[in-house]
Amino acid sequence: MIECDARTALVIVDVQNDFADPSGGLYVSGGEVIIAGINDEVERASAAGALVVYTQDWHPPSTPHFAKDGGIWPVHCVHDTWGAELHRELTVAGEIVRKGVAGEDGYSGFTMRDAATGHEVPTALEPMLRSRGIERVVVVGLAADVCVKDTALDARARGFATLVPRDLTRGVDLAPGDTERAFQTLTLAGATIA
Ligand code: VGL
Ligand code: ZN
């Protein structure tokens, strides 16, 4: 169980069909298994007055993010498709931050990369946390070695105490060991892996 209070935000990263459903375009092994545990934490966080926020990977049909367009990933989370929807079993009880509504790229829930200029642009996440006086961020969801990692690193870089509960995330492991390396990187950055 995770300690939560009004200064805590539970950030639920990309629990979308393409990652969490076995027939999804970029299925993360075990992605559906973590949903029940996340729902329990949503309930506890809400009861404790914590902020609950969801992120959603949200791509145009063609983007340098996809292997077919020169990137590394299979097509996933194309905006307004089944694959981009939050998984039907996920309890949604908070605001949603979509990454890439204007075709931007990137992995963190805090920042995106402008596809044309390459510049980093902020999402609505940090202002949302600041306006609520959030000091501590709990990051769960998918994938541990991609968007969870980058979101948690950005949380640390912005001075938030950051917790990543291992059993509420799963990794892609595009290269074997990526998930373990992600946890090491996060630990070195001052995040707590529980
Ligand atoms: C993600 C790969 C590509 C993620 C997003 O949500 O972790 N992974 N796009
Ligand atoms: Zn993506």
PDB file of N, CA, C and O in Angstrom, residues 56-113:
ATOM      1  N   GLN A  56      -1.810   9.850 -21.534  1.00  0.00           N
ATOM      2  CA  GLN A  56      -2.237   9.076 -22.699  1.00  0.00           C
ATOM      3  C   GLN A  56      -1.275   9.394 -23.840  1.00  0.00           C
ATOM      4  O   GLN A  56      -1.116  10.561 -24.218  1.00  0.00           O
ATOM      5  N   ASP A  57      -0.625   8.350 -24.378  1.00  0.00           N
ATOM      6  CA  ASP A  57       0.222   8.484 -25.557  1.00  0.00           C
ATOM      7  C   ASP A  57      -0.740   8.736 -26.728  1.00  0.00           C
ATOM      8  O   ASP A  57      -1.741   8.020 -26.866  1.00  0.00           O
ATOM      9  N   TRP A  58      -0.472   9.726 -27.566  1.00  0.00           N
ATOM     10  CA  TRP A  58      -1.505  10.206 -28.492  1.00  0.00           C
ATOM     11  C   TRP A  58      -0.835  10.650 -29.778  1.00  0.00           C
ATOM     12  O   TRP A  58      -0.405  11.804 -29.901  1.00  0.00           O
ATOM     13  N   HIS A  59      -0.695   9.713 -30.722  1.00  0.00           N
ATOM     14  CA  HIS A  59       0.131   9.965 -31.916  1.00  0.00           C
ATOM     15  C   HIS A  59      -0.700  10.202 -33.170  1.00  0.00           C
ATOM     16  O   HIS A  59      -1.779   9.628 -33.320  1.00  0.00           O
ATOM     17  N   PRO A  60      -0.139  10.984 -34.111  1.00  0.00           N
ATOM     18  CA  PRO A  60      -0.740  11.039 -35.445  1.00  0.00           C
ATOM     19  C   PRO A  60      -0.467   9.719 -36.163  1.00  0.00           C
ATOM     20  O   PRO A  60       0.411   8.959 -35.738  1.00  0.00           O
ATOM     21  N   PRO A  61      -1.185   9.415 -37.253  1.00  0.00           N
ATOM     22  CA  PRO A  61      -0.993   8.135 -37.953  1.00  0.00           C
ATOM     23  C   PRO A  61       0.412   7.984 -38.517  1.00  0.00           C
ATOM     24  O   PRO A  61       0.895   6.878 -38.706  1.00  0.00           O
ATOM     25  N   SER A  62       1.069   9.091 -38.780  1.00  0.00           N
ATOM     26  CA  SER A  62       2.412   9.061 -39.327  1.00  0.00           C
ATOM     27  C   SER A  62       3.289   9.951 -38.451  1.00  0.00           C
ATOM     28  O   SER A  62       2.970  11.119 -38.246  1.00  0.00           O
ATOM     29  N   THR A  63       4.361   9.400 -37.894  1.00  0.00           N
ATOM     30  CA  THR A  63       5.251  10.160 -37.008  1.00  0.00           C
ATOM     31  C   THR A  63       6.615   9.480 -36.972  1.00  0.00           C
ATOM     32  O   THR A  63       6.688   8.248 -37.010  1.00  0.00           O
ATOM     33  N   PRO A  64       7.702  10.276 -36.884  1.00  0.00           N
ATOM     34  CA  PRO A  64       9.052   9.676 -36.805  1.00  0.00           C
ATOM     35  C   PRO A  64       9.225   8.760 -35.594  1.00  0.00           C
ATOM     36  O   PRO A  64      10.266   8.128 -35.431  1.00  0.00           O
ATOM     37  N   HIS A  65       8.227   8.685 -34.730  1.00  0.00           N
ATOM     38  CA  HIS A  65       8.196   7.791 -33.579  1.00  0.00           C
ATOM     39  C   HIS A  65       8.016   6.334 -34.040  1.00  0.00           C
ATOM     40  O   HIS A  65       8.470   5.406 -33.377  1.00  0.00           O
ATOM     41  N   PHE A  66       7.366   6.145 -35.185  1.00  0.00           N
ATOM     42  CA  PHE A  66       7.024   4.798 -35.666  1.00  0.00           C
ATOM     43  C   PHE A  66       8.098   4.252 -36.612  1.00  0.00           C
ATOM     44  O   PHE A  66       8.630   4.991 -37.450  1.00  0.00           O
ATOM     45  N   ALA A  67       8.349   2.947 -36.528  1.00  0.00           N
ATOM     46  CA  ALA A  67       9.356   2.303 -37.378  1.00  0.00           C
ATOM     47  C   ALA A  67       9.071   2.533 -38.857  1.00  0.00           C
ATOM     48  O   ALA A  67       9.993   2.766 -39.645  1.00  0.00           O
ATOM     49  N   LYS A  68       7.797   2.516 -39.238  1.00  0.00           N
ATOM     50  CA  LYS A  68       7.457   2.691 -40.654  1.00  0.00           C
ATOM     51  C   LYS A  68       7.816   4.092 -41.157  1.00  0.00           C
ATOM     52  O   LYS A  68       7.899   4.335 -42.359  1.00  0.00           O
ATOM     53  N   ASP A  69       8.010   5.040 -40.226  1.00  0.00           N
ATOM     54  CA  ASP A  69       8.361   6.414 -40.601  1.00  0.00           C
ATOM     55  C   ASP A  69       9.787   6.772 -40.152  1.00  0.00           C
ATOM     56  O   ASP A  69      10.118   7.942 -40.002  1.00  0.00           O
ATOM     57  N   GLY A  70      10.602   5.741 -39.892  1.00  0.00           N
ATOM     58  CA  GLY A  70      12.002   5.987 -39.559  1.00  0.00           C
ATOM     59  C   GLY A  70      12.362   5.876 -38.090  1.00  0.00           C
ATOM     60  O   GLY A  70      13.522   6.041 -37.714  1.00  0.00           O
ATOM     61  N   GLY A  71      11.387   5.607 -37.229  1.00  0.00           N
ATOM     62  CA  GLY A  71      11.646   5.490 -35.791  1.00  0.00           C
ATOM     63  C   GLY A  71      11.865   4.055 -35.352  1.00  0.00           C
ATOM     64  O   GLY A  71      12.332   3.227 -36.137  1.00  0.00           O
ATOM     65  N   ILE A  72      11.512   3.761 -34.099  1.00  0.00           N
ATOM     66  CA  ILE A  72      11.809   2.420 -33.582  1.00  0.00           C
ATOM     67  C   ILE A  72      10.584   1.627 -33.148  1.00  0.00           C
ATOM     68  O   ILE A  72      10.696   0.436 -32.886  1.00  0.00           O
ATOM     69  N   TRP A  73       9.412   2.254 -33.081  1.00  0.00           N
ATOM     70  CA  TRP A  73       8.270   1.553 -32.486  1.00  0.00           C
ATOM     71  C   TRP A  73       7.246   1.114 -33.535  1.00  0.00           C
ATOM     72  O   TRP A  73       7.011   1.819 -34.508  1.00  0.00           O
ATOM     73  N   PRO A  74       6.617  -0.037 -33.277  1.00  0.00           N
ATOM     74  CA  PRO A  74       5.460  -0.388 -34.114  1.00  0.00           C
ATOM     75  C   PRO A  74       4.358   0.671 -33.911  1.00  0.00           C
ATOM     76  O   PRO A  74       4.362   1.361 -32.887  1.00  0.00           O
ATOM     77  N   VAL A  75       3.471   0.753 -34.867  1.00  0.00           N
ATOM     78  CA  VAL A  75       2.380   1.729 -34.770  1.00  0.00           C
ATOM     79  C   VAL A  75       1.563   1.456 -33.501  1.00  0.00           C
ATOM     80  O   VAL A  75       1.215   0.307 -33.212  1.00  0.00           O
ATOM     81  N   HIS A  76       1.318   2.504 -32.720  1.00  0.00           N
ATOM     82  CA  HIS A  76       0.533   2.372 -31.484  1.00  0.00           C
ATOM     83  C   HIS A  76      -0.078   3.719 -31.128  1.00  0.00           C
ATOM     84  O   HIS A  76       0.427   4.769 -31.508  1.00  0.00           O
ATOM     85  N   CYS A  77      -1.158   3.661 -30.365  1.00  0.00           N
ATOM     86  CA  CYS A  77      -1.787   4.855 -29.784  1.00  0.00           C
ATOM     87  C   CYS A  77      -1.992   5.981 -30.793  1.00  0.00           C
ATOM     88  O   CYS A  77      -1.695   7.154 -30.521  1.00  0.00           O
ATOM     89  N   VAL A  78      -2.494   5.614 -31.964  1.00  0.00           N
ATOM     90  CA  VAL A  78      -2.889   6.633 -32.930  1.00  0.00           C
ATOM     91  C   VAL A  78      -4.161   7.281 -32.388  1.00  0.00           C
ATOM     92  O   VAL A  78      -5.094   6.585 -31.966  1.00  0.00           O
ATOM     93  N   HIS A  79      -4.172   8.609 -32.379  1.00  0.00           N
ATOM     94  CA  HIS A  79      -5.267   9.347 -31.739  1.00  0.00           C
ATOM     95  C   HIS A  79      -6.637   8.876 -32.223  1.00  0.00           C
ATOM     96  O   HIS A  79      -6.831   8.537 -33.383  1.00  0.00           O
ATOM     97  N   ASP A  80      -7.566   8.844 -31.299  1.00  0.00           N
ATOM     98  CA  ASP A  80      -8.961   8.484 -31.581  1.00  0.00           C
ATOM     99  C   ASP A  80      -9.157   7.075 -32.146  1.00  0.00           C
ATOM    100  O   ASP A  80     -10.124   6.826 -32.864  1.00  0.00           O
ATOM    101  N   THR A  81      -8.226   6.162 -31.820  1.00  0.00           N
ATOM    102  CA  THR A  81      -8.430   4.756 -32.196  1.00  0.00           C
ATOM    103  C   THR A  81      -8.597   3.926 -30.914  1.00  0.00           C
ATOM    104  O   THR A  81      -8.257   4.387 -29.816  1.00  0.00           O
ATOM    105  N   TRP A  82      -9.054   2.689 -31.087  1.00  0.00           N
ATOM    106  CA  TRP A  82      -9.209   1.779 -29.959  1.00  0.00           C
ATOM    107  C   TRP A  82      -7.899   1.654 -29.181  1.00  0.00           C
ATOM    108  O   TRP A  82      -7.885   1.627 -27.951  1.00  0.00           O
ATOM    109  N   GLY A  83      -6.796   1.540 -29.901  1.00  0.00           N
ATOM    110  CA  GLY A  83      -5.493   1.335 -29.255  1.00  0.00           C
ATOM    111  C   GLY A  83      -5.098   2.470 -28.327  1.00  0.00           C
ATOM    112  O   GLY A  83      -4.355   2.274 -27.364  1.00  0.00           O
ATOM    113  N   ALA A  84      -5.583   3.662 -28.606  1.00  0.00           N
ATOM    114  CA  ALA A  84      -5.226   4.834 -27.791  1.00  0.00           C
ATOM    115  C   ALA A  84      -6.136   5.006 -26.582  1.00  0.00           C
ATOM    116  O   ALA A  84      -5.822   5.779 -25.668  1.00  0.00           O
ATOM    117  N   GLU A  85      -7.246   4.287 -26.569  1.00  0.00           N
ATOM    118  CA  GLU A  85      -8.180   4.421 -25.430  1.00  0.00           C
ATOM    119  C   GLU A  85      -7.556   3.857 -24.160  1.00  0.00           C
ATOM    120  O   GLU A  85      -6.829   2.869 -24.207  1.00  0.00           O
ATOM    121  N   LEU A  86      -7.904   4.472 -23.037  1.00  0.00           N
ATOM    122  CA  LEU A  86      -7.502   3.884 -21.762  1.00  0.00           C
ATOM    123  C   LEU A  86      -8.179   2.521 -21.647  1.00  0.00           C
ATOM    124  O   LEU A  86      -9.300   2.325 -22.120  1.00  0.00           O
ATOM    125  N   HIS A  87      -7.479   1.571 -21.045  1.00  0.00           N
ATOM    126  CA  HIS A  87      -7.992   0.200 -20.940  1.00  0.00           C
ATOM    127  C   HIS A  87      -9.331   0.202 -20.197  1.00  0.00           C
ATOM    128  O   HIS A  87      -9.493   0.901 -19.197  1.00  0.00           O
ATOM    129  N   ARG A  88     -10.280  -0.586 -20.688  1.00  0.00           N
ATOM    130  CA  ARG A  88     -11.647  -0.555 -20.129  1.00  0.00           C
ATOM    131  C   ARG A  88     -11.697  -0.925 -18.650  1.00  0.00           C
ATOM    132  O   ARG A  88     -12.633  -0.535 -17.953  1.00  0.00           O
ATOM    133  N   GLU A  89     -10.720  -1.683 -18.155  1.00  0.00           N
ATOM    134  CA  GLU A  89     -10.753  -2.089 -16.742  1.00  0.00           C
ATOM    135  C   GLU A  89     -10.152  -1.039 -15.811  1.00  0.00           C
ATOM    136  O   GLU A  89     -10.250  -1.153 -14.593  1.00  0.00           O
ATOM    137  N   LEU A  90      -9.515  -0.027 -16.392  1.00  0.00           N
ATOM    138  CA  LEU A  90      -8.876   0.996 -15.560  1.00  0.00           C
ATOM    139  C   LEU A  90      -9.926   1.944 -14.984  1.00  0.00           C
ATOM    140  O   LEU A  90     -10.795   2.427 -15.713  1.00  0.00           O
ATOM    141  N   THR A  91      -9.858   2.183 -13.680  1.00  0.00           N
ATOM    142  CA  THR A  91     -10.732   3.175 -13.054  1.00  0.00           C
ATOM    143  C   THR A  91     -10.215   4.566 -13.404  1.00  0.00           C
ATOM    144  O   THR A  91      -9.080   4.905 -13.084  1.00  0.00           O
ATOM    145  N   VAL A  92     -11.047   5.351 -14.079  1.00  0.00           N
ATOM    146  CA  VAL A  92     -10.622   6.705 -14.450  1.00  0.00           C
ATOM    147  C   VAL A  92     -11.318   7.696 -13.525  1.00  0.00           C
ATOM    148  O   VAL A  92     -12.534   7.846 -13.566  1.00  0.00           O
ATOM    149  N   ALA A  93     -10.534   8.321 -12.661  1.00  0.00           N
ATOM    150  CA  ALA A  93     -11.084   9.232 -11.654  1.00  0.00           C
ATOM    151  C   ALA A  93     -10.174  10.444 -11.527  1.00  0.00           C
ATOM    152  O   ALA A  93      -9.664  10.756 -10.459  1.00  0.00           O
ATOM    153  N   GLY A  94      -9.933  11.107 -12.645  1.00  0.00           N
ATOM    154  CA  GLY A  94      -9.079  12.288 -12.619  1.00  0.00           C
ATOM    155  C   GLY A  94      -8.851  12.802 -14.020  1.00  0.00           C
ATOM    156  O   GLY A  94      -9.362  12.235 -14.993  1.00  0.00           O
ATOM    157  N   GLU A  95      -8.070  13.870 -14.096  1.00  0.00           N
ATOM    158  CA  GLU A  95      -7.824  14.496 -15.397  1.00  0.00           C
ATOM    159  C   GLU A  95      -6.852  13.677 -16.235  1.00  0.00           C
ATOM    160  O   GLU A  95      -6.054  12.904 -15.716  1.00  0.00           O
ATOM    161  N   ILE A  96      -6.941  13.875 -17.549  1.00  0.00           N
ATOM    162  CA  ILE A  96      -6.088  13.148 -18.487  1.00  0.00           C
ATOM    163  C   ILE A  96      -5.195  14.139 -19.215  1.00  0.00           C
ATOM    164  O   ILE A  96      -5.663  15.173 -19.688  1.00  0.00           O
ATOM    165  N   VAL A  97      -3.903  13.833 -19.274  1.00  0.00           N
ATOM    166  CA  VAL A  97      -2.949  14.645 -20.036  1.00  0.00           C
ATOM    167  C   VAL A  97      -2.562  13.852 -21.277  1.00  0.00           C
ATOM    168  O   VAL A  97      -2.012  12.755 -21.162  1.00  0.00           O
ATOM    169  N   ARG A  98      -2.870  14.401 -22.429  1.00  0.00           N
ATOM    170  CA  ARG A  98      -2.523  13.726 -23.678  1.00  0.00           C
ATOM    171  C   ARG A  98      -1.202  14.259 -24.205  1.00  0.00           C
ATOM    172  O   ARG A  98      -1.013  15.460 -24.300  1.00  0.00           O
ATOM    173  N   LYS A  99      -0.303  13.309 -24.583  1.00  0.00           N
ATOM    174  CA  LYS A  99       1.009  13.691 -25.095  1.00  0.00           C
ATOM    175  C   LYS A  99       0.996  13.591 -26.607  1.00  0.00           C
ATOM    176  O   LYS A  99       0.837  12.510 -27.147  1.00  0.00           O
ATOM    177  N   GLY A 100       1.139  14.714 -27.283  1.00  0.00           N
ATOM    178  CA  GLY A 100       1.292  14.670 -28.732  1.00  0.00           C
ATOM    179  C   GLY A 100       0.080  15.091 -29.528  1.00  0.00           C
ATOM    180  O   GLY A 100       0.000  14.793 -30.716  1.00  0.00           O
ATOM    181  N   VAL A 101      -0.845  15.823 -28.895  1.00  0.00           N
ATOM    182  CA  VAL A 101      -2.056  16.240 -29.616  1.00  0.00           C
ATOM    183  C   VAL A 101      -1.745  17.054 -30.867  1.00  0.00           C
ATOM    184  O   VAL A 101      -2.513  17.053 -31.819  1.00  0.00           O
ATOM    185  N   ALA A 102      -0.590  17.742 -30.871  1.00  0.00           N
ATOM    186  CA  ALA A 102      -0.230  18.522 -32.064  1.00  0.00           C
ATOM    187  C   ALA A 102       0.886  17.831 -32.848  1.00  0.00           C
ATOM    188  O   ALA A 102       1.638  18.464 -33.581  1.00  0.00           O
ATOM    189  N   GLY A 103       0.985  16.504 -32.675  1.00  0.00           N
ATOM    190  CA  GLY A 103       1.988  15.746 -33.410  1.00  0.00           C
ATOM    191  C   GLY A 103       3.360  15.744 -32.756  1.00  0.00           C
ATOM    192  O   GLY A 103       4.337  15.296 -33.346  1.00  0.00           O
ATOM    193  N   GLU A 104       3.444  16.239 -31.494  1.00  0.00           N
ATOM    194  CA  GLU A 104       4.733  16.220 -30.808  1.00  0.00           C
ATOM    195  C   GLU A 104       5.111  14.778 -30.464  1.00  0.00           C
ATOM    196  O   GLU A 104       4.282  13.880 -30.487  1.00  0.00           O
ATOM    197  N   ASP A 105       6.356  14.623 -30.088  1.00  0.00           N
ATOM    198  CA  ASP A 105       6.921  13.319 -29.819  1.00  0.00           C
ATOM    199  C   ASP A 105       7.456  13.307 -28.382  1.00  0.00           C
ATOM    200  O   ASP A 105       7.454  14.330 -27.726  1.00  0.00           O
ATOM    201  N   GLY A 106       7.957  12.179 -27.947  1.00  0.00           N
ATOM    202  CA  GLY A 106       8.582  12.138 -26.622  1.00  0.00           C
ATOM    203  C   GLY A 106       7.865  11.196 -25.692  1.00  0.00           C
ATOM    204  O   GLY A 106       6.778  10.716 -25.989  1.00  0.00           O
ATOM    205  N   TYR A 107       8.466  10.950 -24.554  1.00  0.00           N
ATOM    206  CA  TYR A 107       8.003   9.888 -23.683  1.00  0.00           C
ATOM    207  C   TYR A 107       7.471  10.366 -22.339  1.00  0.00           C
ATOM    208  O   TYR A 107       6.630   9.730 -21.740  1.00  0.00           O
ATOM    209  N   SER A 108       8.004  11.469 -21.840  1.00  0.00           N
ATOM    210  CA  SER A 108       7.637  11.919 -20.501  1.00  0.00           C
ATOM    211  C   SER A 108       6.243  12.535 -20.467  1.00  0.00           C
ATOM    212  O   SER A 108       5.814  13.153 -21.444  1.00  0.00           O
ATOM    213  N   GLY A 109       5.554  12.376 -19.353  1.00  0.00           N
ATOM    214  CA  GLY A 109       4.276  13.048 -19.181  1.00  0.00           C
ATOM    215  C   GLY A 109       4.418  14.552 -18.979  1.00  0.00           C
ATOM    216  O   GLY A 109       3.446  15.290 -19.087  1.00  0.00           O
ATOM    217  N   PHE A 110       5.651  15.004 -18.682  1.00  0.00           N
ATOM    218  CA  PHE A 110       5.881  16.427 -18.404  1.00  0.00           C
ATOM    219  C   PHE A 110       6.227  17.236 -19.648  1.00  0.00           C
ATOM    220  O   PHE A 110       5.970  18.434 -19.695  1.00  0.00           O
ATOM    221  N   THR A 111       6.908  16.580 -20.601  1.00  0.00           N
ATOM    222  CA  THR A 111       7.408  17.332 -21.763  1.00  0.00           C
ATOM    223  C   THR A 111       7.166  16.564 -23.051  1.00  0.00           C
ATOM    224  O   THR A 111       7.048  15.338 -23.062  1.00  0.00           O
ATOM    225  N   MET A 112       7.128  17.312 -24.133  1.00  0.00           N
ATOM    226  CA  MET A 112       7.045  16.706 -25.466  1.00  0.00           C
ATOM    227  C   MET A 112       8.090  17.402 -26.325  1.00  0.00           C
ATOM    228  O   MET A 112       8.569  18.484 -25.988  1.00  0.00           O
ATOM    229  N   ARG A 113       8.409  16.777 -27.460  1.00  0.00           N
ATOM    230  CA  ARG A 113       9.335  17.385 -28.408  1.00  0.00           C
ATOM    231  C   ARG A 113       8.549  17.831 -29.620  1.00  0.00           C
ATOM    232  O   ARG A 113       7.844  17.035 -30.229  1.00  0.00           O
TER     233      ARG A 113
END
